[in-house]
Amino acid sequence: MSQVPVTVLTGYLGAGKTTLLNRILTENHGRKYAVVINEFGELGIDNDIVVGTDEEIFEMNNGCICCTVRGDLIRVIGGLMKRPGTLDGIIVETTGLADPGPVAQTFFQDDEVRNRTRLDAIVTVIDARHFLLHVDDGAEAREQAAFADVILLNKTDLVSPQELVRVESRLRQINPYARLHRTQKSAVALAEILDRHAFDLKRILEIEPDFLEAGHDHLHDHDHEHCDDPTHDHHHHHDHGHDHLENIGSVSLTSDKPIDDQKFQRWISTILREFGTEIFRSKGILDISGAPKKYVFQGVHMMMDGDWGNPWKDGEKRMSKLVFIGRKLDAEQLRRGFAACATR
């Protein structure tokens, strides 16, 4: 029985995983992939950011793929294997706070998944600008680097040559074995990341000797807590607390009113300038008043960018979604500020 290769894309918040995924999906490779996307916030944004292709995309937003939704991953993979037709590969994009260890375990501990799939490689995207800022925050950034078979040292254009050497040196202390590519905008030849036969179980067992033991879990502790604030307005805006590491959480906001572009740009610039050290990642899909296309907003700490995405489809409900991930987030302040950006 042939086994379908699985590539796990991981990397810290804002490193460039979705940009890499879009590159994979838009290359003229003639292959058919299924894509599984897991996001930290409860509102899915990446599914809207991923370019429109023929690939099937499965979204898992109700928890982290490395813990609470591992069962969902097994069910999705199992369902894919029962479908008629041939897949050339499965790509799993983890959240920016996922430990790739338990994700990799999934492909060895479940009999059906193990028999029908082959973990081909763990590809880790590293943000050269912010890696040293987060590598000692918790276990995730280090484990994402440690488990990598292939590392994309991304955003190299945003750091000096001296900084790049320091980042690469730290990466090599954590993982001297992974093949490393310096990239900008996640640009890499697909042959360097897909169908590599690169996952090295022997090396992983050296890192975690009990990797294959049932019940073994990853090295760090985290829990999940969903906001049950009864005052949430679910018709217009709502927010959710979601604890992952010690004080890292997310705030998800929505609006069914069109957003005033100038108000939003002034507000988000102020928010990221004042609180960008604590806001690790921000991203959203916005319904800008009068615009025929969705506005895709992305931020990493104080850096922000935006561009027009896909057009709104006929009959599609126009609404805006915005997610912040970081530490000490003031959900009420963010909710009020975003609400003030709506047109009256």
Short mmCIF file of C-alpha atoms in Angstrom, two decimals:
data_model
loop_
_atom_site.label_atom_id
_atom_site.label_comp_id
_atom_site.label_asym_id
_atom_site.label_seq_id
_atom_site.Cartn_x
_atom_site.Cartn_y
_atom_site.Cartn_z
CA MET A 1 0.00 0.00 0.00
CA SER A 2 1.46 3.35 -1.02
CA GLN A 3 1.76 5.97 1.69
CA VAL A 4 0.83 9.63 1.16
CA PRO A 5 3.64 12.00 2.17
CA VAL A 6 2.77 14.55 4.85
CA THR A 7 4.63 17.85 5.26
CA VAL A 8 4.19 19.73 8.55
CA LEU A 9 4.70 23.49 8.24
CA THR A 10 5.48 25.08 11.57
CA GLY A 11 7.12 28.22 12.91
CA TYR A 12 6.42 30.98 15.41
CA LEU A 13 3.67 33.59 15.05
CA GLY A 14 4.12 35.69 11.92
CA ALA A 15 7.18 33.83 10.64
CA GLY A 16 5.75 33.35 7.13
CA LYS A 17 4.07 29.92 7.18
CA THR A 18 0.97 31.00 5.26
CA THR A 19 3.13 32.83 2.71
CA LEU A 20 5.02 29.57 2.18
CA LEU A 21 1.76 27.65 1.91
CA ASN A 22 0.52 30.07 -0.75
CA ARG A 23 3.75 29.57 -2.69
CA ILE A 24 3.24 25.81 -2.60
CA LEU A 25 -0.36 26.05 -3.75
CA THR A 26 0.28 28.50 -6.60
CA GLU A 27 3.31 26.79 -8.13
CA ASN A 28 2.60 25.00 -11.40
CA HIS A 29 3.60 21.57 -10.07
CA GLY A 30 0.65 19.55 -11.36
CA ARG A 31 0.23 17.78 -8.02
CA LYS A 32 -2.87 17.48 -5.85
CA TYR A 33 -2.53 18.35 -2.18
CA ALA A 34 -4.94 18.44 0.73
CA VAL A 35 -4.26 21.21 3.25
CA VAL A 36 -5.04 21.21 6.98
CA ILE A 37 -4.84 24.60 8.70
CA ASN A 38 -4.89 25.05 12.47
CA GLU A 39 -5.08 28.54 14.01
CA PHE A 40 -4.60 29.78 17.55
CA GLY A 41 -7.42 32.31 17.67
CA GLU A 42 -10.97 31.08 17.52
CA LEU A 43 -11.65 33.03 14.36
CA GLY A 44 -10.09 31.51 11.25
CA ILE A 45 -8.18 34.09 9.22
CA ASP A 46 -5.62 32.01 7.34
CA ASN A 47 -8.27 30.19 5.33
CA ASP A 48 -9.20 33.56 3.78
CA ILE A 49 -5.56 34.48 3.26
CA VAL A 50 -4.73 31.24 1.46
CA VAL A 51 -5.11 31.80 -2.25
CA GLY A 52 -8.02 30.25 -4.09
CA THR A 53 -6.91 26.92 -5.56
CA ASP A 54 -8.36 23.54 -6.38
CA GLU A 55 -6.86 22.09 -3.20
CA GLU A 56 -9.18 21.08 -0.39
CA ILE A 57 -8.58 23.06 2.78
CA PHE A 58 -9.62 21.80 6.21
CA GLU A 59 -9.75 24.40 8.95
CA MET A 60 -9.36 23.55 12.65
CA ASN A 61 -9.86 26.59 14.88
CA ASN A 62 -11.26 25.19 18.10
CA GLY A 63 -7.98 24.45 19.78
CA CYS A 64 -4.33 23.80 19.21
CA ILE A 65 -3.34 20.96 16.91
CA CYS A 66 -0.64 19.86 19.35
CA CYS A 67 -3.12 19.19 22.13
CA THR A 68 -6.90 19.57 22.11
CA VAL A 69 -7.59 18.93 18.43
CA ARG A 70 -5.17 16.06 17.77
CA GLY A 71 -8.20 13.82 17.50
CA ASP A 72 -9.61 16.13 14.83
CA LEU A 73 -6.36 15.82 12.87
CA ILE A 74 -6.60 12.02 12.99
CA ARG A 75 -10.20 12.17 11.82
CA VAL A 76 -9.38 14.56 8.97
CA ILE A 77 -6.44 12.44 7.81
CA GLY A 78 -8.48 9.26 8.16
CA GLY A 79 -11.33 10.77 6.14
CA LEU A 80 -8.95 11.84 3.39
CA MET A 81 -7.56 8.31 3.11
CA LYS A 82 -11.05 6.88 2.54
CA ARG A 83 -11.82 9.16 -0.39
CA PRO A 84 -11.56 7.95 -3.96
CA GLY A 85 -8.77 9.37 -6.07
CA THR A 86 -5.12 9.91 -5.38
CA LEU A 87 -3.50 12.58 -3.28
CA ASP A 88 0.10 13.54 -3.98
CA GLY A 89 0.54 14.88 -0.48
CA ILE A 90 -0.96 16.41 2.65
CA ILE A 91 0.27 19.71 4.08
CA VAL A 92 -0.44 20.51 7.74
CA GLU A 93 0.06 24.13 8.83
CA THR A 94 0.24 24.38 12.62
CA THR A 95 -0.49 27.38 14.81
CA GLY A 96 2.43 29.64 15.61
CA LEU A 97 2.41 28.32 19.18
CA ALA A 98 2.28 24.62 18.38
CA ASP A 99 4.85 22.11 19.53
CA PRO A 100 5.48 19.99 16.43
CA GLY A 101 6.38 16.95 18.53
CA PRO A 102 2.82 15.80 19.30
CA VAL A 103 1.81 16.56 15.70
CA ALA A 104 4.59 14.28 14.48
CA GLN A 105 3.54 11.63 17.00
CA THR A 106 0.13 11.48 15.36
CA PHE A 107 1.68 9.83 12.31
CA PHE A 108 3.24 7.03 14.38
CA GLN A 109 0.74 6.31 17.13
CA ASP A 110 -2.52 5.94 15.19
CA ASP A 111 -2.54 2.68 13.24
CA GLU A 112 -4.65 3.84 10.29
CA VAL A 113 -2.74 7.11 9.89
CA ARG A 114 0.61 5.30 10.23
CA ASN A 115 -0.30 2.72 7.58
CA ARG A 116 -1.66 5.17 5.02
CA THR A 117 0.63 8.18 5.42
CA ARG A 118 4.34 8.93 5.72
CA LEU A 119 5.66 11.95 7.64
CA ASP A 120 7.94 13.37 4.98
CA ALA A 121 9.39 16.42 6.72
CA ILE A 122 8.86 19.05 9.39
CA VAL A 123 9.54 22.40 7.73
CA THR A 124 10.06 25.24 10.20
CA VAL A 125 9.88 28.88 9.14
CA ILE A 126 11.97 31.18 11.33
CA ASP A 127 11.44 34.95 11.50
CA ALA A 128 15.01 36.29 11.41
CA ARG A 129 13.83 39.64 12.82
CA HIS A 130 12.06 38.31 15.93
CA PHE A 131 13.43 34.80 16.61
CA LEU A 132 15.91 35.85 19.29
CA LEU A 133 13.14 37.86 20.97
CA HIS A 134 11.00 34.76 21.52
CA VAL A 135 13.35 31.79 21.62
CA ASP A 136 13.70 31.96 25.40
CA ASP A 137 10.06 32.92 26.10
CA GLY A 138 8.84 29.34 26.21
CA ALA A 139 9.49 25.92 24.76
CA GLU A 140 7.58 26.37 21.50
CA ALA A 141 10.05 28.40 19.46
CA ARG A 142 12.92 26.12 20.49
CA GLU A 143 11.00 22.92 19.81
CA GLN A 144 9.87 24.17 16.42
CA ALA A 145 13.54 24.66 15.55
CA ALA A 146 14.67 21.43 17.23
CA PHE A 147 12.17 19.21 15.40
CA ALA A 148 12.83 20.76 11.98
CA ASP A 149 14.15 18.69 9.12
CA VAL A 150 14.24 21.81 6.97
CA ILE A 151 14.57 25.38 8.29
CA LEU A 152 13.63 28.46 6.29
CA LEU A 153 15.46 31.37 7.92
CA ASN A 154 12.99 33.91 6.59
CA LYS A 155 12.80 37.73 6.42
CA THR A 156 16.57 37.94 6.05
CA ASP A 157 16.10 41.31 4.35
CA LEU A 158 14.87 42.78 7.67
CA VAL A 159 18.06 42.18 9.65
CA SER A 160 21.71 43.17 9.31
CA PRO A 161 24.33 40.59 8.26
CA GLN A 162 25.61 40.57 11.85
CA GLU A 163 22.13 39.89 13.25
CA LEU A 164 21.64 37.12 10.69
CA VAL A 165 24.83 35.42 11.86
CA ARG A 166 23.66 35.60 15.50
CA VAL A 167 20.27 34.08 14.63
CA GLU A 168 21.83 31.33 12.54
CA SER A 169 24.33 30.55 15.28
CA ARG A 170 21.53 30.15 17.85
CA LEU A 171 19.59 27.96 15.45
CA ARG A 172 22.61 25.73 14.96
CA GLN A 173 22.99 25.39 18.72
CA ILE A 174 19.41 24.10 18.86
CA ASN A 175 19.47 22.03 15.66
CA PRO A 176 22.78 21.43 13.86
CA TYR A 177 21.26 18.84 11.52
CA ALA A 178 18.43 20.56 9.63
CA ARG A 179 19.01 21.79 6.12
CA LEU A 180 18.83 25.59 6.35
CA HIS A 181 17.77 28.01 3.61
CA ARG A 182 17.97 31.78 3.95
CA THR A 183 14.80 33.22 2.41
CA GLN A 184 12.80 36.38 1.85
CA LYS A 185 9.01 36.15 1.69
CA SER A 186 9.38 32.36 2.16
CA ALA A 187 10.73 31.97 -1.38
CA VAL A 188 12.30 28.54 -1.75
CA ALA A 189 12.31 25.88 -4.46
CA LEU A 190 9.55 23.39 -3.68
CA ALA A 191 11.95 20.52 -4.27
CA GLU A 192 13.77 21.69 -1.12
CA ILE A 193 10.73 21.23 1.13
CA LEU A 194 8.36 18.68 -0.45
CA ASP A 195 8.87 14.93 -0.89
CA ARG A 196 12.24 15.17 0.83
CA HIS A 197 12.07 11.86 2.80
CA ALA A 198 13.73 13.98 5.44
CA PHE A 199 11.96 13.13 8.71
CA ASP A 200 14.54 11.38 10.85
CA LEU A 201 12.91 9.31 13.59
CA LYS A 202 16.31 8.28 14.99
CA ARG A 203 17.25 11.92 15.59
CA ILE A 204 13.87 12.68 17.19
CA LEU A 205 14.31 9.74 19.58
CA GLU A 206 17.61 11.27 20.64
CA ILE A 207 15.71 14.50 21.52
CA GLU A 208 12.71 12.75 23.11
CA PRO A 209 13.47 9.08 23.89
CA ASP A 210 9.81 8.34 24.75
CA PHE A 211 8.51 9.91 21.54
CA LEU A 212 6.82 6.68 20.38
CA GLU A 213 5.32 5.76 23.72
CA ALA A 214 1.55 6.05 23.94
CA GLY A 215 0.48 8.77 26.31
CA HIS A 216 3.72 10.69 25.97
CA ASP A 217 3.01 14.36 25.69
CA HIS A 218 5.11 17.36 24.80
CA LEU A 219 7.50 19.05 27.13
CA HIS A 220 5.60 22.19 28.03
CA ASP A 221 2.40 22.71 29.93
CA HIS A 222 -0.41 24.83 28.73
CA ASP A 223 -4.15 24.93 29.05
CA HIS A 224 -7.06 26.49 27.29
CA GLU A 225 -9.68 28.74 28.71
CA HIS A 226 -12.53 30.11 26.65
CA CYS A 227 -14.25 33.33 27.54
CA ASP A 228 -17.82 32.87 28.74
CA ASP A 229 -18.53 36.52 29.31
CA PRO A 230 -22.33 36.76 29.00
CA THR A 231 -22.05 40.42 28.00
CA HIS A 232 -20.56 39.58 24.61
CA ASP A 233 -22.48 41.02 21.71
CA HIS A 234 -22.48 38.14 19.27
CA HIS A 235 -24.37 40.03 16.63
CA HIS A 236 -21.81 42.76 16.12
CA HIS A 237 -18.55 42.21 17.98
CA HIS A 238 -17.19 39.57 20.30
CA ASP A 239 -13.89 38.61 21.82
CA HIS A 240 -12.43 35.47 23.33
CA GLY A 241 -9.67 34.84 25.81
CA HIS A 242 -7.54 31.80 24.97
CA ASP A 243 -4.60 31.00 27.23
CA HIS A 244 -1.74 29.01 25.76
CA LEU A 245 1.61 29.72 27.33
CA GLU A 246 1.92 31.52 30.64
CA ASN A 247 0.30 34.82 29.72
CA ILE A 248 -0.14 34.50 25.99
CA GLY A 249 -3.70 34.75 24.77
CA SER A 250 -5.77 35.88 21.84
CA VAL A 251 -8.55 38.37 21.26
CA SER A 252 -10.83 37.82 18.27
CA LEU A 253 -13.09 40.61 17.03
CA THR A 254 -15.75 40.81 14.35
CA SER A 255 -17.89 43.54 12.85
CA ASP A 256 -20.79 43.27 10.44
CA LYS A 257 -20.56 46.99 9.69
CA PRO A 258 -18.19 48.22 6.95
CA ILE A 259 -14.87 49.55 8.24
CA ASP A 260 -13.67 53.11 7.57
CA ASP A 261 -10.19 52.63 6.09
CA GLN A 262 -8.69 55.86 7.44
CA LYS A 263 -10.06 55.31 10.95
CA PHE A 264 -8.72 51.75 10.96
CA GLN A 265 -5.25 52.73 9.76
CA ARG A 266 -4.98 55.45 12.42
CA TRP A 267 -6.22 53.14 15.17
CA ILE A 268 -4.13 50.06 14.30
CA SER A 269 -1.01 52.20 13.84
CA THR A 270 -1.50 53.68 17.31
CA ILE A 271 -2.25 50.30 18.92
CA LEU A 272 0.82 48.60 17.43
CA ARG A 273 3.07 51.58 18.17
CA GLU A 274 2.00 51.66 21.84
CA PHE A 275 1.52 47.95 22.53
CA GLY A 276 3.44 46.21 19.74
CA THR A 277 5.99 44.72 22.13
CA GLU A 278 3.19 42.70 23.74
CA ILE A 279 1.16 42.06 20.57
CA PHE A 280 3.12 39.26 18.89
CA ARG A 281 0.77 38.79 15.95
CA SER A 282 -2.23 40.56 14.46
CA LYS A 283 -4.11 39.64 11.33
CA GLY A 284 -7.50 40.18 9.81
CA ILE A 285 -9.85 40.21 6.86
CA LEU A 286 -11.65 43.54 6.62
CA ASP A 287 -14.74 44.75 4.82
CA ILE A 288 -13.57 48.24 3.88
CA SER A 289 -16.47 50.53 3.09
CA GLY A 290 -17.13 50.69 -0.64
CA ALA A 291 -14.32 48.29 -1.59
CA PRO A 292 -15.08 45.36 -3.92
CA LYS A 293 -12.24 43.25 -2.46
CA LYS A 294 -11.37 41.94 0.99
CA TYR A 295 -8.59 43.84 2.73
CA VAL A 296 -5.98 41.49 4.21
CA PHE A 297 -4.19 42.96 7.23
CA GLN A 298 -1.08 41.40 8.78
CA GLY A 299 1.10 42.54 11.67
CA VAL A 300 4.08 41.15 13.59
CA HIS A 301 4.82 43.21 16.69
CA MET A 302 5.06 46.84 15.47
CA MET A 303 5.42 45.92 11.82
CA MET A 304 2.24 45.91 9.77
CA ASP A 305 1.23 45.39 6.18
CA GLY A 306 -1.95 45.17 4.19
CA ASP A 307 -3.13 44.40 0.69
CA TRP A 308 -6.26 43.71 -1.24
CA GLY A 309 -7.25 40.04 -1.38
CA ASN A 310 -9.99 38.15 -3.15
CA PRO A 311 -13.15 39.99 -4.21
CA TRP A 312 -16.32 39.55 -2.18
CA LYS A 313 -18.46 36.95 -3.91
CA ASP A 314 -22.05 37.54 -4.90
CA GLY A 315 -24.23 36.61 -1.94
CA GLU A 316 -21.28 36.29 0.44
CA LYS A 317 -21.89 37.89 3.84
CA ARG A 318 -19.54 40.85 4.19
CA MET A 319 -17.99 41.04 7.61
CA SER A 320 -14.65 41.90 9.19
CA LYS A 321 -12.53 39.61 11.36
CA LEU A 322 -9.50 40.70 13.35
CA VAL A 323 -7.32 38.60 15.68
CA PHE A 324 -4.63 39.71 18.14
CA ILE A 325 -2.24 37.22 19.76
CA GLY A 326 0.06 38.34 22.50
CA ARG A 327 0.61 39.00 26.17
CA LYS A 328 -1.43 41.20 28.54
CA LEU A 329 -3.98 42.00 25.83
CA ASP A 330 -6.66 44.47 26.91
CA ALA A 331 -9.65 42.87 25.20
CA GLU A 332 -12.11 45.62 26.10
CA GLN A 333 -9.83 48.39 24.83
CA LEU A 334 -9.28 46.51 21.55
CA ARG A 335 -13.00 45.84 21.19
CA ARG A 336 -13.92 49.49 21.73
CA GLY A 337 -11.22 50.71 19.36
CA PHE A 338 -12.20 48.33 16.57
CA ALA A 339 -15.89 49.16 17.01
CA ALA A 340 -15.06 52.86 16.57
CA CYS A 341 -13.55 52.09 13.15
CA ALA A 342 -16.93 51.00 11.77
CA THR A 343 -18.89 53.35 9.57
CA ARG A 344 -21.89 54.92 11.22
#
